[in-house]
Coordinates of C-alpha atoms and ligand atoms in Angstrom, one line a residue:
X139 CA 0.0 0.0 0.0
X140 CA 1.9 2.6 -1.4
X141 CA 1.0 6.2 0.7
X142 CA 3.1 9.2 1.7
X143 CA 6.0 7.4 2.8
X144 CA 6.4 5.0 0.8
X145 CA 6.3 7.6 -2.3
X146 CA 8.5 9.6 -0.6
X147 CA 11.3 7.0 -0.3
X148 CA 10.6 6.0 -4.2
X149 CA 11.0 9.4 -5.3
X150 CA 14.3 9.9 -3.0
X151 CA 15.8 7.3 -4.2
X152 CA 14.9 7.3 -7.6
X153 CA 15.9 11.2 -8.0
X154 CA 19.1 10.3 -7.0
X155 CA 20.0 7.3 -9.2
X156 CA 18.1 9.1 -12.4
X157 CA 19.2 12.9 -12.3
X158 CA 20.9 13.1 -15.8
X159 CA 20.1 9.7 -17.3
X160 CA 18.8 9.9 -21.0
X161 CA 16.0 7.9 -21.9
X162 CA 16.8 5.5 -25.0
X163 CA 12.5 4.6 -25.2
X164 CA 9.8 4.7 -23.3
X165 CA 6.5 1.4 -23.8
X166 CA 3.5 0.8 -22.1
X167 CA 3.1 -3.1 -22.3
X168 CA 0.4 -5.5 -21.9
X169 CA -2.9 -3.8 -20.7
X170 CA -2.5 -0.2 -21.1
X171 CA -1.8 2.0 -18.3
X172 CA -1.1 4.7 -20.0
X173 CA -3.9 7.4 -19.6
X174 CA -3.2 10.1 -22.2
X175 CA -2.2 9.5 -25.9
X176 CA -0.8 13.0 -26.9
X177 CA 2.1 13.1 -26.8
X178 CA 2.8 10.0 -27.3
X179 CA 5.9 7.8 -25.2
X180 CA 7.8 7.8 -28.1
X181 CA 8.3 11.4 -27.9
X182 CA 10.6 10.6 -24.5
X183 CA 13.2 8.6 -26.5
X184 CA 16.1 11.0 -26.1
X185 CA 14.9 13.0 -23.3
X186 CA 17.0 13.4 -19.8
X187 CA 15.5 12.9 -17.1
X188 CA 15.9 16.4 -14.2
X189 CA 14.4 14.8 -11.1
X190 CA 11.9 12.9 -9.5
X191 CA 9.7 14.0 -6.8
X192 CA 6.1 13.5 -5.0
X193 CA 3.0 15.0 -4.7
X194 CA 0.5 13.1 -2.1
X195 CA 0.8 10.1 -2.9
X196 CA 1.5 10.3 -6.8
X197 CA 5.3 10.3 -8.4
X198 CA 6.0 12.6 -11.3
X199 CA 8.8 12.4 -13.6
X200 CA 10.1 15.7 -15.2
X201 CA 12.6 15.5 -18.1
X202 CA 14.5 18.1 -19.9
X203 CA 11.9 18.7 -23.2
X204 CA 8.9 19.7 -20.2
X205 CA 7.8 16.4 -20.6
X206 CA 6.5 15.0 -17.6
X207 CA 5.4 11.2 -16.3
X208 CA 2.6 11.6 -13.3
X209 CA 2.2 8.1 -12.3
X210 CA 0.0 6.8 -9.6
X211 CA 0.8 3.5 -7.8
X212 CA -2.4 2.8 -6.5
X213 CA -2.9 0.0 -4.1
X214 CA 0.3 -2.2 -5.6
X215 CA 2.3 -0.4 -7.6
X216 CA 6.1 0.0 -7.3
X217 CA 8.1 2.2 -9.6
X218 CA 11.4 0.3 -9.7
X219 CA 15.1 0.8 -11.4
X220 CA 16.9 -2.2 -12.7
X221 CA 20.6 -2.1 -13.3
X222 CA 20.1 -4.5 -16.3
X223 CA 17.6 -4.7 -18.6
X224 CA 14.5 -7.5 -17.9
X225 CA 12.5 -9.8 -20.7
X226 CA 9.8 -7.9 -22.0
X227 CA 7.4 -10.3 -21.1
X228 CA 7.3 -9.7 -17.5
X229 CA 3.2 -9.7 -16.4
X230 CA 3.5 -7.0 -13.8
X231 CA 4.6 -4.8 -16.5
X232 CA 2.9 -1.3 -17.2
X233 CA 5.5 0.8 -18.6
X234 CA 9.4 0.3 -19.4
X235 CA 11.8 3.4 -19.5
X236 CA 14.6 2.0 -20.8
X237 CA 17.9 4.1 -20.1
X238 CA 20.8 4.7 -22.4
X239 CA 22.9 4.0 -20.2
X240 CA 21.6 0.1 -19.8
X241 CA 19.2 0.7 -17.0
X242 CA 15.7 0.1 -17.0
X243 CA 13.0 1.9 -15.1
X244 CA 9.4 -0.2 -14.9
X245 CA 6.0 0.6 -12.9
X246 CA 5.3 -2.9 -11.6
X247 CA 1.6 -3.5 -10.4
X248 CA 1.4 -7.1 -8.0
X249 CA -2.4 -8.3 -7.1
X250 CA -5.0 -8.8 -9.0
X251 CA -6.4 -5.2 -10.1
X252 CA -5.2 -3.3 -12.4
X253 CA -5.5 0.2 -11.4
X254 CA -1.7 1.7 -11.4
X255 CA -1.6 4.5 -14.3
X256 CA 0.8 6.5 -15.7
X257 CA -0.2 9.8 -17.4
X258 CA 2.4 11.8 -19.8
X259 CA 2.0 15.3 -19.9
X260 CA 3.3 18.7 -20.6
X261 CA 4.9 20.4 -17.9
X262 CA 2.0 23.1 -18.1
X263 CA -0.4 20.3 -18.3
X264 CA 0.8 18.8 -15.5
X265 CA -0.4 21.7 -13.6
X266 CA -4.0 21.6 -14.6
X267 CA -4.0 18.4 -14.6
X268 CA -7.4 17.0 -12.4
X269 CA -5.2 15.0 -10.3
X270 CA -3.1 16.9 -9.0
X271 CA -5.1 20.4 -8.5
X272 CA -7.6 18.7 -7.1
X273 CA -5.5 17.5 -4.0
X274 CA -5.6 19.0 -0.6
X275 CA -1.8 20.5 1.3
X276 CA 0.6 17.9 2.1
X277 CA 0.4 15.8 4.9
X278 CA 3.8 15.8 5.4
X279 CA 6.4 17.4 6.7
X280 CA 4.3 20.8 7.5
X281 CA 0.5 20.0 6.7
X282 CA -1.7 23.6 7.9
X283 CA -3.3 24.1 11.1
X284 CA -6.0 21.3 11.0
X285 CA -8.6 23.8 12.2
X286 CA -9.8 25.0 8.7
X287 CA -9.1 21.5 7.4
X288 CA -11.4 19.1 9.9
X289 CA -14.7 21.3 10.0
X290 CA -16.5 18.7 8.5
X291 CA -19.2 16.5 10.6
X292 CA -17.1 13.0 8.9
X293 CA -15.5 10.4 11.0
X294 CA -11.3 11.0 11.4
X295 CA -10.5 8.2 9.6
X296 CA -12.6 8.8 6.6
X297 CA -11.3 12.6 6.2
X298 CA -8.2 12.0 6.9
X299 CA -7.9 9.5 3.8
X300 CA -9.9 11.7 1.6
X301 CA -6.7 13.1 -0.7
X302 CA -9.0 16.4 -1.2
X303 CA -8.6 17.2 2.2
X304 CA -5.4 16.6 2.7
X305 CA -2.7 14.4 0.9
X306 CA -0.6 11.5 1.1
X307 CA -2.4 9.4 4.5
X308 CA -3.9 6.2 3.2
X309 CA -5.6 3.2 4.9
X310 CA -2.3 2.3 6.4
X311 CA -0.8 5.2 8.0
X312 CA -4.6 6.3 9.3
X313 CA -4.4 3.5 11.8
X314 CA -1.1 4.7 12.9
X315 CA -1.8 8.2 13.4
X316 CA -4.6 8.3 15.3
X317 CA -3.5 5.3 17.8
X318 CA -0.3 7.8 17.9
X319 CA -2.6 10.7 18.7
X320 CA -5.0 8.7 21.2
X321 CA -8.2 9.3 18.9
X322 CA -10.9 7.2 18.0
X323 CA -10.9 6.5 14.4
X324 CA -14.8 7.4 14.0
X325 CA -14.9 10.7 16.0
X326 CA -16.2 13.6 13.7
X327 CA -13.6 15.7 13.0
X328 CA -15.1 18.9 14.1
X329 CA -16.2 17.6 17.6
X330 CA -12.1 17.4 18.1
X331 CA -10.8 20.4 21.0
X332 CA -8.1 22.3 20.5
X333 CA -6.2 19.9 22.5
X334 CA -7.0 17.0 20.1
X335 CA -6.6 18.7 16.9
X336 CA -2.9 19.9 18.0
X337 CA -2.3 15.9 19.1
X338 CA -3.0 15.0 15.9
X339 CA -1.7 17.3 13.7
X340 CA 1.9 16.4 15.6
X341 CA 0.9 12.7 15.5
X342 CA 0.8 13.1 11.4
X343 CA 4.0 14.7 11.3
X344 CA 5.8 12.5 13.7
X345 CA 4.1 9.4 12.3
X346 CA 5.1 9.9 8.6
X347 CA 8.6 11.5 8.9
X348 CA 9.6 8.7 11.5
X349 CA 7.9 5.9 8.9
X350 CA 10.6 8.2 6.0
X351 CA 13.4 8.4 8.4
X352 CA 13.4 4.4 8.9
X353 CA 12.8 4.0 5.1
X354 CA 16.1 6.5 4.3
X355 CA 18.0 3.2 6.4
X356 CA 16.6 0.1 5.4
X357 CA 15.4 0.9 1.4
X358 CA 18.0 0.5 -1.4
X359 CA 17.2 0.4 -4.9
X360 CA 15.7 -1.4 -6.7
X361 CA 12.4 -0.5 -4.3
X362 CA 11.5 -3.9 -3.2
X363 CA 8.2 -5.9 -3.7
X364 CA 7.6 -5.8 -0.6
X365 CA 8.0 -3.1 1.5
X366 CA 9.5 -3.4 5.5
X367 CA 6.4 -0.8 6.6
X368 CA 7.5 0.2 10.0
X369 CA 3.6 0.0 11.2
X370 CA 2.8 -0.4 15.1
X371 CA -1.2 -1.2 15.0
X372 CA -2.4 -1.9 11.1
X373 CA -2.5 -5.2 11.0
X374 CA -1.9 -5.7 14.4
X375 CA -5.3 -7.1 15.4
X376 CA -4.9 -9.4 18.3
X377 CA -1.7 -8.3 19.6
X378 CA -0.9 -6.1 22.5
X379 CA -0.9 -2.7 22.2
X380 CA 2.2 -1.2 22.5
X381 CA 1.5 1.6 24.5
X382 CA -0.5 0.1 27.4
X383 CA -1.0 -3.9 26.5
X384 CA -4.5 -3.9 25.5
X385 CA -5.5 -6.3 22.8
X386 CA -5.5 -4.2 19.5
X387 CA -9.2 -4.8 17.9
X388 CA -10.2 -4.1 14.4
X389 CA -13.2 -3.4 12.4
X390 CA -13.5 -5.0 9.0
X391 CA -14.6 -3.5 6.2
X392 CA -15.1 -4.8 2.4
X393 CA -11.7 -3.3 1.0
X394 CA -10.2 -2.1 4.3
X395 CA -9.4 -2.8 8.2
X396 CA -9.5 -0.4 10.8
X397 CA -7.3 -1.0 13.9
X398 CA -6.9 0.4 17.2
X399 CA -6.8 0.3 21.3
X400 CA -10.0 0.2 22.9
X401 CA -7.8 1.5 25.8
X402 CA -6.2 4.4 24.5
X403 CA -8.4 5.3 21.8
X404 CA -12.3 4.5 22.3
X405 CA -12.7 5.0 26.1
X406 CA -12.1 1.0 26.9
X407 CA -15.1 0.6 23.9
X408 CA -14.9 -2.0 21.5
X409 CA -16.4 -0.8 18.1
X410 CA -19.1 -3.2 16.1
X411 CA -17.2 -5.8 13.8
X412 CA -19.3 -4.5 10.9
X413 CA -18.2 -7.9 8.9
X414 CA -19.4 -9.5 12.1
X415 CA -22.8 -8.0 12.5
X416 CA -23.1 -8.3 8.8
X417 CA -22.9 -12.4 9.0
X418 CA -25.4 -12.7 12.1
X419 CA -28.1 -10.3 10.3
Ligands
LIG129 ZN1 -3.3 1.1 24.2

């Protein structure tokens, strides 16, 4: 589950290794990620690349000729540099940037949707572009006061994932910041004190730089399948909290698991098992 951190430590590293490199071709394999048909890849093939960065939780390529690659992981994407160059038939495959210098850059997607995409765009386009201007400030590493930004009668952990609120905090880092702030996942945002909303906003900080910090150690190129996620409660269920040794519950949902401390969090309340109560109906 690719969210701020995770991006973050993609774009790091990849900025570093790519700064410079030319690009001998750019392909979009098998089913086609690619969102935009004008201008076309081909138009990369002898383009440099001048950095890689982040924006929420999307990566964006720039290159020397104002062409630019915005390209969203999704759930299981991974944008990841090879020193040597793979056989084209690899599944996972949505797009190869092959280098002329030998290296190969491919979006990988693992799991069984295919939802990664990859947009190419003018620089000014980029700008405009829906996904990006539609996003909220940063999460991370100085989101606004939240005052302005939790006024809403919605549940934290529902606004806080909404990328037009505010961007980069996914269903991953959600559980970790609000067990780090000592709030219940389905309080309404602007029922939170002054107190709480000053918790928090450290809590997002705190929780996303130290998840970038431990990332800047442990995360060489190429970014691994996998990655070591540093998290403390998501997907934790059943084990001890490790603030105060409560059992860590969770509530299931279709597409997504909520965890957290009845102790520290909901006032010693556990919350319904929606999957639960859904079975026994
Ligand atoms: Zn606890």
């Amino acid at each position: 589950m690719p969210e701020l951190p995770e991006v973050e430590i993609t774009a790091r590293l990849l900025d570093r290794a790519l700064t410079g490199a030319e690009i001998e071709s750019a392909v979009s394999p098998g089913i086609n990620a690619l969102k935009t048909f004008d201008p076309p890849l081909a138009s990369l093939a002898g383009e440099r690349i001048v950095g890689v960065r982040r924006r929420g939780k999307q990566l964006i390529v720039e290159t020397t000729g104002e062409l630019v690659l915005l390209i969203h992981l999704m759930s299981a994407g991974r944008l990841q540099l090879y020193d040597k160059r793979a056989g084209p038939r690899d599944r996972t495959s949505r797009l190869l940037v092959r280098l002329a210098d030998g290296r190969e850059l491919r979006l990988r997607e693992f799991g069984s949707k295919q939802a990664a995409w990859v947009k190419l765009l003018s620089a000014r386009e980029l700008e405009e572009d829906g996904a990006l201007a539609t996003l909220g400030p940063e999460a991370w590493p100085d989101p606004p006061e939240l005052e302005s930004l939790l006024d809403a009668p919605r549940p934290l952990h529902t606004l806080l994932r909404d990328q037009h609120t505010i961007a980069g905090i996914g269903r991953s880092w959600v559980d970790e910041i609000l067990w780090s702030a000592q709030l219940s996942p389905f309080k309404r945002a602007n029922d939170l004190d002054d107190d709480e909303r000053a918790r928090l906003r450290e809590a997002i900080v705190q929780s996303l730089g130290e998840a970038i910090a431990h990332y800047e150690q442990v995360v060489k190129l190429p970014i691994p399948d996998k990655l070591p996620m540093p998290l403390r409660v998501h997907r934790h269920e059943g084990e001890p909290c490790p603030r105060c040794g409560t059992t860590l519950k969770a509530v299931h949902f279709e597409d997504y698991v909520i965890a957290y401390c009845p102790a520290c969090q909901t006032d010693g309340r556990v919350l319904k098992d929606r999957r639960l109560s859904r079975l026994l109906r």
